[in-house]
Short mmCIF file of C-alpha atoms and ligand atoms in Angstrom, two decimals:
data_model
loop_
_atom_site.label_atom_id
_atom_site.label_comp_id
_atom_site.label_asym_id
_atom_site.label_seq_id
_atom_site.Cartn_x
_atom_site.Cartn_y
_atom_site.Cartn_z
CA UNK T 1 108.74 113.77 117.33
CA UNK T 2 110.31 115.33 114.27
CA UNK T 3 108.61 117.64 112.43
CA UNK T 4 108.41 115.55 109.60
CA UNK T 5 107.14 112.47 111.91
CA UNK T 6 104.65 115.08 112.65
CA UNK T 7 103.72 115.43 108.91
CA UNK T 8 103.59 112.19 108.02
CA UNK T 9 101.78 111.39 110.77
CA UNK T 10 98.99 114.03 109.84
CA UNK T 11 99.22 112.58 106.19
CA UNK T 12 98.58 109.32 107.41
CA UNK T 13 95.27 110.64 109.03
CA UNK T 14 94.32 111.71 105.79
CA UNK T 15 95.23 115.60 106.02
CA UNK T 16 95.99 116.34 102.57
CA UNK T 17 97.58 119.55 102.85
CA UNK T 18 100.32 117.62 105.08
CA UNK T 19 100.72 115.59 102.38
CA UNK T 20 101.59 117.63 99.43
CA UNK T 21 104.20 118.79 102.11
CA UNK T 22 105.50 115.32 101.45
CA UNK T 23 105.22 115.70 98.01
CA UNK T 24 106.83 119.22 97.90
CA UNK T 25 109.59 117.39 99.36
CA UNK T 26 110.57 114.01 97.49
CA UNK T 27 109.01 115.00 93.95
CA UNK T 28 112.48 116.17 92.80
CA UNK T 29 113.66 112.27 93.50
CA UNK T 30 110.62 110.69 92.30
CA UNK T 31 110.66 112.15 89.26
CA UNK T 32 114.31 111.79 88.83
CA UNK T 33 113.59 107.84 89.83
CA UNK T 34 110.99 107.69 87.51
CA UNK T 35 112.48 109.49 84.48
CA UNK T 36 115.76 107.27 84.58
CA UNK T 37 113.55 104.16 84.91
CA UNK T 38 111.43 105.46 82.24
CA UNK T 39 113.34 107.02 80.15
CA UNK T 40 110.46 109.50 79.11
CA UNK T 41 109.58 112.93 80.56
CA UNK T 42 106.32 112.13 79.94
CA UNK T 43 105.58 108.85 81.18
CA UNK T 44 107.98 110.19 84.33
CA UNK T 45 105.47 112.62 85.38
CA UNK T 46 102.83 110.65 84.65
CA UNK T 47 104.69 107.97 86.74
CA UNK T 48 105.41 110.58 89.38
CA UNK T 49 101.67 111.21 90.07
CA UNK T 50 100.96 107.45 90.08
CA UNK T 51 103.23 106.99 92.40
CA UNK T 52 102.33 109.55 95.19
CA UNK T 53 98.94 108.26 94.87
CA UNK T 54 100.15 105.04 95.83
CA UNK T 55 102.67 106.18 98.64
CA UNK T 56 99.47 108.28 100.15
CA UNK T 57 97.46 105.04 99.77
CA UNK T 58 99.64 103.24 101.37
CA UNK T 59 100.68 105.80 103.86
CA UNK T 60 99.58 104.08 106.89
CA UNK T 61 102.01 100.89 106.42
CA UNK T 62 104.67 103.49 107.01
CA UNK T 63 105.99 102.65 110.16
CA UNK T 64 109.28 104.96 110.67
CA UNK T 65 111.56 102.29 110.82
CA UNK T 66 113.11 103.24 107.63
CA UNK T 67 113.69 106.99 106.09
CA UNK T 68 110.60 108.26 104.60
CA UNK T 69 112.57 108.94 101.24
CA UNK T 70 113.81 105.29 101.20
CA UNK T 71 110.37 103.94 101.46
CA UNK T 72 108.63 106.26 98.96
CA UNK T 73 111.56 105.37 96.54
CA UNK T 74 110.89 101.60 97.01
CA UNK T 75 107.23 102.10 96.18
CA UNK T 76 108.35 103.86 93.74
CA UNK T 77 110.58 101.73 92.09
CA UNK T 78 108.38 99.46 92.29
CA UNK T 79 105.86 100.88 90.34
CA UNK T 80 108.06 101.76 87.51
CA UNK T 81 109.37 97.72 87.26
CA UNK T 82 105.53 97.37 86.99
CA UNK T 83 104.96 99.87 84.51
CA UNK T 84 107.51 98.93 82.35
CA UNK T 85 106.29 95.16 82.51
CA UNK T 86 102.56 95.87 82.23
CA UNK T 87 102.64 98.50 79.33
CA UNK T 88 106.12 97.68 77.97
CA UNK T 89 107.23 101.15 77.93
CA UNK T 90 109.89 101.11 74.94
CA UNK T 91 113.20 102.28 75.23
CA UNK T 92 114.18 104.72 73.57
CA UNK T 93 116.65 104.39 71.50
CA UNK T 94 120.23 106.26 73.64
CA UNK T 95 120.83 108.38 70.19
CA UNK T 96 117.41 110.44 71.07
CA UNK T 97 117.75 110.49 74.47
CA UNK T 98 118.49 113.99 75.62
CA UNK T 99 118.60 115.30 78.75
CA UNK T 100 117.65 119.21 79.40
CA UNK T 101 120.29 121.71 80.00
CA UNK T 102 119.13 123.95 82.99
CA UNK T 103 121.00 126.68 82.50
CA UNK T 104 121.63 128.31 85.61
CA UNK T 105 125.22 129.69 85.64
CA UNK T 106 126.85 128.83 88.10
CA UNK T 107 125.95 125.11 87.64
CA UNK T 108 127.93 125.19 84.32
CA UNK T 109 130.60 122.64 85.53
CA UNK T 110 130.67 120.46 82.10
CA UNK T 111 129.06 121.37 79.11
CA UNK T 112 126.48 119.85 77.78
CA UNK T 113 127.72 117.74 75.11
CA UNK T 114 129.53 116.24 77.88
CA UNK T 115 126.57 115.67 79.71
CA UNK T 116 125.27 113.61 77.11
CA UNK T 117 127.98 111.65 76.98
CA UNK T 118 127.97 110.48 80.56
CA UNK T 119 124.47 109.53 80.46
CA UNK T 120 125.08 108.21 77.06
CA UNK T 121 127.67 105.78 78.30
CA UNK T 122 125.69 105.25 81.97
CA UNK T 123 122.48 104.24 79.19
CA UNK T 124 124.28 101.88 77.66
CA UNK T 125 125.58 99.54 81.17
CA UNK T 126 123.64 96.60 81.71
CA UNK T 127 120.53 97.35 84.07
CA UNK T 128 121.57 96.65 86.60
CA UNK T 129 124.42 98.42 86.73
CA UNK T 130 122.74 101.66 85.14
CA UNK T 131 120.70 101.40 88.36
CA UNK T 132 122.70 101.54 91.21
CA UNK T 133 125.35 104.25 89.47
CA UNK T 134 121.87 106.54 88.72
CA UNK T 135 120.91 105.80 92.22
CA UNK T 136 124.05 106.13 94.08
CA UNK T 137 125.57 109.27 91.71
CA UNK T 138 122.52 110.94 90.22
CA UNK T 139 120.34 110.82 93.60
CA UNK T 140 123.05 110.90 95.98
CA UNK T 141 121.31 107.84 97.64
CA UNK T 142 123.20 105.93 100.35
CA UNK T 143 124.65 102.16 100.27
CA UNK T 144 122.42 101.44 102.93
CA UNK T 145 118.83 103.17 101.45
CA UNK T 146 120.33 101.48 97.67
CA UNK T 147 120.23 98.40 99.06
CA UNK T 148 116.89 98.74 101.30
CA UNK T 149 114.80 99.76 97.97
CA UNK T 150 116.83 96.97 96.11
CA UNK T 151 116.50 94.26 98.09
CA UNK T 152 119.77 93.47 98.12
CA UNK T 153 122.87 92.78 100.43
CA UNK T 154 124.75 96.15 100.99
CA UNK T 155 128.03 93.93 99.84
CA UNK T 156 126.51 93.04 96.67
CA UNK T 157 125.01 96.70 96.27
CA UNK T 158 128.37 97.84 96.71
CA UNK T 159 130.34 94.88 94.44
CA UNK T 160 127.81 96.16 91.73
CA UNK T 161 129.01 100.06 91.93
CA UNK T 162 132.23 99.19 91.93
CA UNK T 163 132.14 97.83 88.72
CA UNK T 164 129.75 99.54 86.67
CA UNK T 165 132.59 102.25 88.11
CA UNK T 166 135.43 100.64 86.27
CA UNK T 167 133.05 99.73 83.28
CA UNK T 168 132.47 103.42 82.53
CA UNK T 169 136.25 104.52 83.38
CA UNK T 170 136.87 102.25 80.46
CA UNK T 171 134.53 103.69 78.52
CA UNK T 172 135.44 107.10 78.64
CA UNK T 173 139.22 106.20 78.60
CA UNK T 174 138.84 104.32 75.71
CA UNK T 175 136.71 107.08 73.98
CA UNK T 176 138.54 110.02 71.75
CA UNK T 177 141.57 109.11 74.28
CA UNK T 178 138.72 110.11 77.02
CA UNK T 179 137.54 113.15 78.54
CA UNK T 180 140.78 113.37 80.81
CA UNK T 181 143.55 114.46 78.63
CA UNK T 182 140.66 116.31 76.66
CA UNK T 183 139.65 118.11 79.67
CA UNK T 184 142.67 118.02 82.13
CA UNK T 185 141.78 117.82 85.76
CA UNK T 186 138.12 118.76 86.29
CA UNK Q 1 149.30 95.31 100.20
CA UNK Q 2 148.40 93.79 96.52
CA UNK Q 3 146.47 95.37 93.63
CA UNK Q 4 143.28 93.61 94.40
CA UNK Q 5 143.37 95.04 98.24
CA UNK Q 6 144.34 98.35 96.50
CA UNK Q 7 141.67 98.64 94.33
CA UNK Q 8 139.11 98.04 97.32
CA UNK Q 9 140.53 100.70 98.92
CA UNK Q 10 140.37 103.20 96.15
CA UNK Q 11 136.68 102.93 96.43
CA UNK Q 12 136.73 103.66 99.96
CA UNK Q 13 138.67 106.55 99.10
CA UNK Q 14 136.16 107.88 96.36
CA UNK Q 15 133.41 107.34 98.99
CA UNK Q 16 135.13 109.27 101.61
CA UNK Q 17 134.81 105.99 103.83
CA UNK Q 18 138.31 105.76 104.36
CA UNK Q 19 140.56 105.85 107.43
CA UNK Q 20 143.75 107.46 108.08
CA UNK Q 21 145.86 104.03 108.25
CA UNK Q 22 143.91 103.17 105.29
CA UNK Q 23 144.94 106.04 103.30
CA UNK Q 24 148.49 105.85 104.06
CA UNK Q 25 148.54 102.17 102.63
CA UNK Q 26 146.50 102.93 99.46
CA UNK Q 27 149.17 105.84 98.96
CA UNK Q 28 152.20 103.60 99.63
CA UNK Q 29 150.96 101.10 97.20
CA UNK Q 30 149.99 103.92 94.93
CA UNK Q 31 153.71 105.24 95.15
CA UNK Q 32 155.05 101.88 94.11
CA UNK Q 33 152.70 100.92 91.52
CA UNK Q 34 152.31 103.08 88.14
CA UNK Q 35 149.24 101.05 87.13
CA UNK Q 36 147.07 101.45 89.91
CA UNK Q 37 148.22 104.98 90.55
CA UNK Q 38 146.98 105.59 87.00
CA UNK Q 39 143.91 103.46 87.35
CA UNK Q 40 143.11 105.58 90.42
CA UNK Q 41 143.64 108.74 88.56
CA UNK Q 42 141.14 107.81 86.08
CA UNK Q 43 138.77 106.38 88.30
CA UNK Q 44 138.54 109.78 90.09
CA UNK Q 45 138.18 111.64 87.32
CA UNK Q 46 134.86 109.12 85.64
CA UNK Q 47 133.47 109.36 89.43
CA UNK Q 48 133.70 113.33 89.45
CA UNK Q 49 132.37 113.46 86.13
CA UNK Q 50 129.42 111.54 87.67
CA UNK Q 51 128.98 113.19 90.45
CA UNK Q 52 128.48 116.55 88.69
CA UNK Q 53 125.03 115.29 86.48
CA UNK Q 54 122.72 117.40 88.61
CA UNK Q 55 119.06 115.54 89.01
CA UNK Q 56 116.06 117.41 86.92
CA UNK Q 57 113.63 119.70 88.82
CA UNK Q 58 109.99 117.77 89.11
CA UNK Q 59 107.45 119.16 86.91
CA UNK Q 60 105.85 122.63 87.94
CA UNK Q 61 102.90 122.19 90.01
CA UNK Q 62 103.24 118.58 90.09
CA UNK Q 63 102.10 118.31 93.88
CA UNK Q 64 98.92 120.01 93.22
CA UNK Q 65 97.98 117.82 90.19
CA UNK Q 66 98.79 114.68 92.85
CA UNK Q 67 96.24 116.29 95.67
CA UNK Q 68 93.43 116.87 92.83
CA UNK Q 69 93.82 113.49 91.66
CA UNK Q 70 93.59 111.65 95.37
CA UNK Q 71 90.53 113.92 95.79
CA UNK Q 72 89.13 113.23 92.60
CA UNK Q 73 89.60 109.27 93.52
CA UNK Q 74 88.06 110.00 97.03
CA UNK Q 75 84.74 111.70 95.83
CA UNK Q 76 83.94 108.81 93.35
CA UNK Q 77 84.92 106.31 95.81
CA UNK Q 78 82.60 108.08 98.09
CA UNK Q 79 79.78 108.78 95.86
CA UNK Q 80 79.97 104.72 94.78
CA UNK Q 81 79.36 103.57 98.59
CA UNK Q 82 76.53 105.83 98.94
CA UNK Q 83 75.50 104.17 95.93
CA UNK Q 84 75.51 100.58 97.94
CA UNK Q 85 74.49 102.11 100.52
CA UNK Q 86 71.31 103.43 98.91
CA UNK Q 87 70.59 100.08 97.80
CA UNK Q 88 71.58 98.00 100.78
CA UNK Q 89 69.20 100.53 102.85
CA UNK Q 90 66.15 100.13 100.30
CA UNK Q 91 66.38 96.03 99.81
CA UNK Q 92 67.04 96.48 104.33
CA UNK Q 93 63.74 98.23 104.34
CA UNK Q 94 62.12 95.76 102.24
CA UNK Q 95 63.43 93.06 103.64
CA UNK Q 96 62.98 94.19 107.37
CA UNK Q 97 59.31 95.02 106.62
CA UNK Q 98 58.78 91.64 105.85
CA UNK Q 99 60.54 90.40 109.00
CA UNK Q 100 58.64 92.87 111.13
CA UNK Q 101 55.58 91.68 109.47
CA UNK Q 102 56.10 88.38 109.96
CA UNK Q 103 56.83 88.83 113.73
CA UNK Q 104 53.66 90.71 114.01
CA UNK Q 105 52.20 87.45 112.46
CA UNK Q 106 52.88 85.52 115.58
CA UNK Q 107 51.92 88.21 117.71
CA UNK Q 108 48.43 88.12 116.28
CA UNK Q 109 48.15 84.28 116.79
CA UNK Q 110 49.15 84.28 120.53
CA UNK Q 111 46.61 87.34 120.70
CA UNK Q 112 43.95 85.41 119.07
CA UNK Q 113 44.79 82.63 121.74
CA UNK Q 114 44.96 85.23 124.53
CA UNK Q 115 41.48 86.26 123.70
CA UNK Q 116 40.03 82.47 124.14
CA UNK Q 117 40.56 83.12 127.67
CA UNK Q 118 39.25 86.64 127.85
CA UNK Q 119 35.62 84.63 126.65
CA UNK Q 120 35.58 83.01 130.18
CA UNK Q 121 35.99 85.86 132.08
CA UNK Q 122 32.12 87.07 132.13
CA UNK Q 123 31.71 84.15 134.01
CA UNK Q 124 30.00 83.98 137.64
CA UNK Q 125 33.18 82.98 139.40
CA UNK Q 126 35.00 86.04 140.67
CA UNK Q 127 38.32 84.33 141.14
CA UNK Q 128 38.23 82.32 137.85
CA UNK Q 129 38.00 85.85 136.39
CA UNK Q 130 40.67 87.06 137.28
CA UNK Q 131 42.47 83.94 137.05
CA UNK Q 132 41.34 84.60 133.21
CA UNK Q 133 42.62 88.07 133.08
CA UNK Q 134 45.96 86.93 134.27
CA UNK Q 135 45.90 84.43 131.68
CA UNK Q 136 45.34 86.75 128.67
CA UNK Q 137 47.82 89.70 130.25
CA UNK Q 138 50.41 86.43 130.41
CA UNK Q 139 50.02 85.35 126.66
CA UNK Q 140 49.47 88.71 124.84
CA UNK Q 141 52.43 90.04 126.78
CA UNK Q 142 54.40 87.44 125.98
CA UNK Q 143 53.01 87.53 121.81
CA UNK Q 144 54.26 91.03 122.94
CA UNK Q 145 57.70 90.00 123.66
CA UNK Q 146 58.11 88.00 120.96
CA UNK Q 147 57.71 90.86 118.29
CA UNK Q 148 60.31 92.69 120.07
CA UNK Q 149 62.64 89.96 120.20
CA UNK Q 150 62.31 89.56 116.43
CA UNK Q 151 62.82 93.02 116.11
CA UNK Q 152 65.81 93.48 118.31
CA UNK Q 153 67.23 90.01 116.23
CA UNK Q 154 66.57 92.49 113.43
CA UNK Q 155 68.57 94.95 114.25
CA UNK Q 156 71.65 93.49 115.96
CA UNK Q 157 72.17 90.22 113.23
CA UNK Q 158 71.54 91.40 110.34
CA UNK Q 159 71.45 94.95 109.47
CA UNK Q 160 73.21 96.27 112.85
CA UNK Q 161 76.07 97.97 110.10
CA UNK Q 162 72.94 99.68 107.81
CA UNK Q 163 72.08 102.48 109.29
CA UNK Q 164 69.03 103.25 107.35
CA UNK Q 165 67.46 99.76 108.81
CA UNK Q 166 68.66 100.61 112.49
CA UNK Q 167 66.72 103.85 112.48
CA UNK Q 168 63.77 102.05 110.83
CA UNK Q 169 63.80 99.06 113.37
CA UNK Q 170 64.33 101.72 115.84
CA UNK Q 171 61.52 103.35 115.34
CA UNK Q 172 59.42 100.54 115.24
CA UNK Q 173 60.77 99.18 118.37
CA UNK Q 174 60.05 102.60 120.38
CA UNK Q 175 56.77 101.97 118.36
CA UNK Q 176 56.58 98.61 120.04
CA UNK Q 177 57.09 99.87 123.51
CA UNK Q 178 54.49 102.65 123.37
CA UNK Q 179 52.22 100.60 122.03
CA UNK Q 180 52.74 98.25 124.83
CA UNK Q 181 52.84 100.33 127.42
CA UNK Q 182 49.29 101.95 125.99
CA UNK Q 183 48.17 98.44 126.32
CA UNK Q 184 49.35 97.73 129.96
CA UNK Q 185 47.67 101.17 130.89
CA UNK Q 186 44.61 100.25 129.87
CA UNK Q 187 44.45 97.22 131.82
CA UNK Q 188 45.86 98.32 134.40
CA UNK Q 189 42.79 101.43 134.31
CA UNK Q 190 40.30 98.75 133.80
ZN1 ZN N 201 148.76 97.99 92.19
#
């Protein structure tokens, strides 16, 4: 056994401490899941708790078969479709939506403004396109675990990257003649 | 190779899920077609661009505020089924008296019979005495018997999961027992 079978298999008897482990370890993608669902810090937090509480809860339908991550993310994911159903979370409008510069150095790759701008134009795809490109180039998440929490055939998973892909090449191409002459090779 | 195959292929190539024959037709095509070779460029670049939005830290102390919250949830989930349980165990008690009273009502019937026969047994006839005594022993064991097996039907139908009524049933039944074995002493003595 793994050592994190070993955890979540303490978790699932209810050890607590082997829990937050868990939580130590998948917040950063739970949050990040539940802030680009929500499109809120705080409803993402509050959505992060919510949703550990139900991935402890339902902790003992775990059976190992897929990667812990996947599973919580599905819950997850779930959660937030509810949310935003249930208390019709608004969106907020793409103008106000600003995402925080952590300013560690060496992570200073594009500037800010830029930043904006990408998630500005990712904002504005159709859902279901925003999705998958937040879930496959934000979270680094597979084809495969994409299209386990989807639902969906890993063709059409794929299919649907591909051309949110080409819908924001456009969009930045077509933008201020686009970020490439602007910027040269990145 | 054609554009559409091509442009498949370019998104192999951005996942890194390419081959080596693979990649030398995508850069064949690529040599011999401007518009793909520039689509590819740009493709690149909005997938790097992408690929360099870091994900947010989670909240400080956010696993901490999850723990307190599950315990929270567990203590008041706790504290409501001792709750039931309170209640379940009082209405049990009530409720079991009643049964336990009611069993005791039989008993005291089949004793009353048992003692009918007791009234013969000052009679001259030795063996017709203890014929009698046999009688009675038979009945009021038996009225005996009875209260236990309501008791025991108690305990295992209807309350076996209520602890509080399983202790008090218990204790009745060893109760029971004492009481009858005080009883079969003494005739046993006499
Ligand atoms: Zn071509």
């Amino acid at each position: 056994m793994t050592d994190e079978a070993l955890v979540i298999k303490r978790a699932q008897e209810g050890d607590l401490k082997a829990f937050e482990e868990l939580v130590v370890k998948y917040k950063k993608l739970v949050y990040n899941m539940c802030f680009r669902m929500l499109k809120d810090r705080y409803d993402a937090e509050d959505g992060t708790q919510e949703a550990f509480i139900k991935i402890y809860r339902g902790l003992r339908a775990y059976n190992g078969r897929s990667k812990f991550s996947t599973w919580a993310l599905k819950i997850t994911s779930n959660m937030c479709i509810d949310l935003i159903r249930k208390r019709k979370i608004q969106t907020v409008p793409i103008e106000d939506y600003n995402i925080k510069d952590d300013s560690s150095p060496e992570k200073h790759f594009i500037d800010s403004e830029t930043k904006k701008d990408i998630n500005k134009a990712v904002n504005e795809l159709p859902e279901k396109y925003r999705t998958v490109i937040i879930y496959y180039h934000f979270m680094n998440l597979s084809y495969a675990e994409i299209s386990d929490i989807l639902g969906e055939p890993m063709s059409i998973v794929k299919n649907r990257i591909y051309r949110a892909r080409l819908m924001l090449k456009n969009k930045f191409s077509e933008r201020k003649g686009g970020y490439y002459e602007l910027r040269g090779s990145v | 190779m054609n554009c559409e195959a091509a442009y498949e292929l370019m998104m192999k190539c951005i996942d890194n899920e390419i081959d080596c024959d693979e990649k030398w037709l995508l850069e064949k095509h690529l040599d011999s077609c401007p518009d793909c070779s520039l689509e590819f460029k740009s493709l690149r670049e909005t997938v790097k661009l992408l690929d360099e939005v870091e994900m947010e830290e989670a909240p400080e102390g956010i696993e901490k505020k999850v723990i307190s919250r599950i315990m929270q949830e567990d203590e008041m989930k706790a504290q409501n089924k001792e709750r039931i349980m309170k209640v379940a165990a009082c209405f049990a008690l009530i409720l079991g008296w009643f049964e336990i009273a009611y069993a005791f009502m039989y008993a005291s019937v089949l004793n009353l019979a048992a003692g009918y026969f007791r009234v013969f047994i000052h009679s001259t006839d030795r063996f017709e005495n203890i014929l009698m005594e046999i009688w009675y022993a038979a009945i009021s064991l038996s009225a005996k018997l009875i209260s236990l097996g309501r008791i025991a039907e108690l305990v295992i139908n209807d309350f076996t999961n209520m602890y509080g009524t399983v202790i008090f049933a218990g204790a009745l039944l060893v109760f029971a027992g004492l009481y009858m074995l005080n009883s079969v002493r003494k005739m046993v003595r006499r």
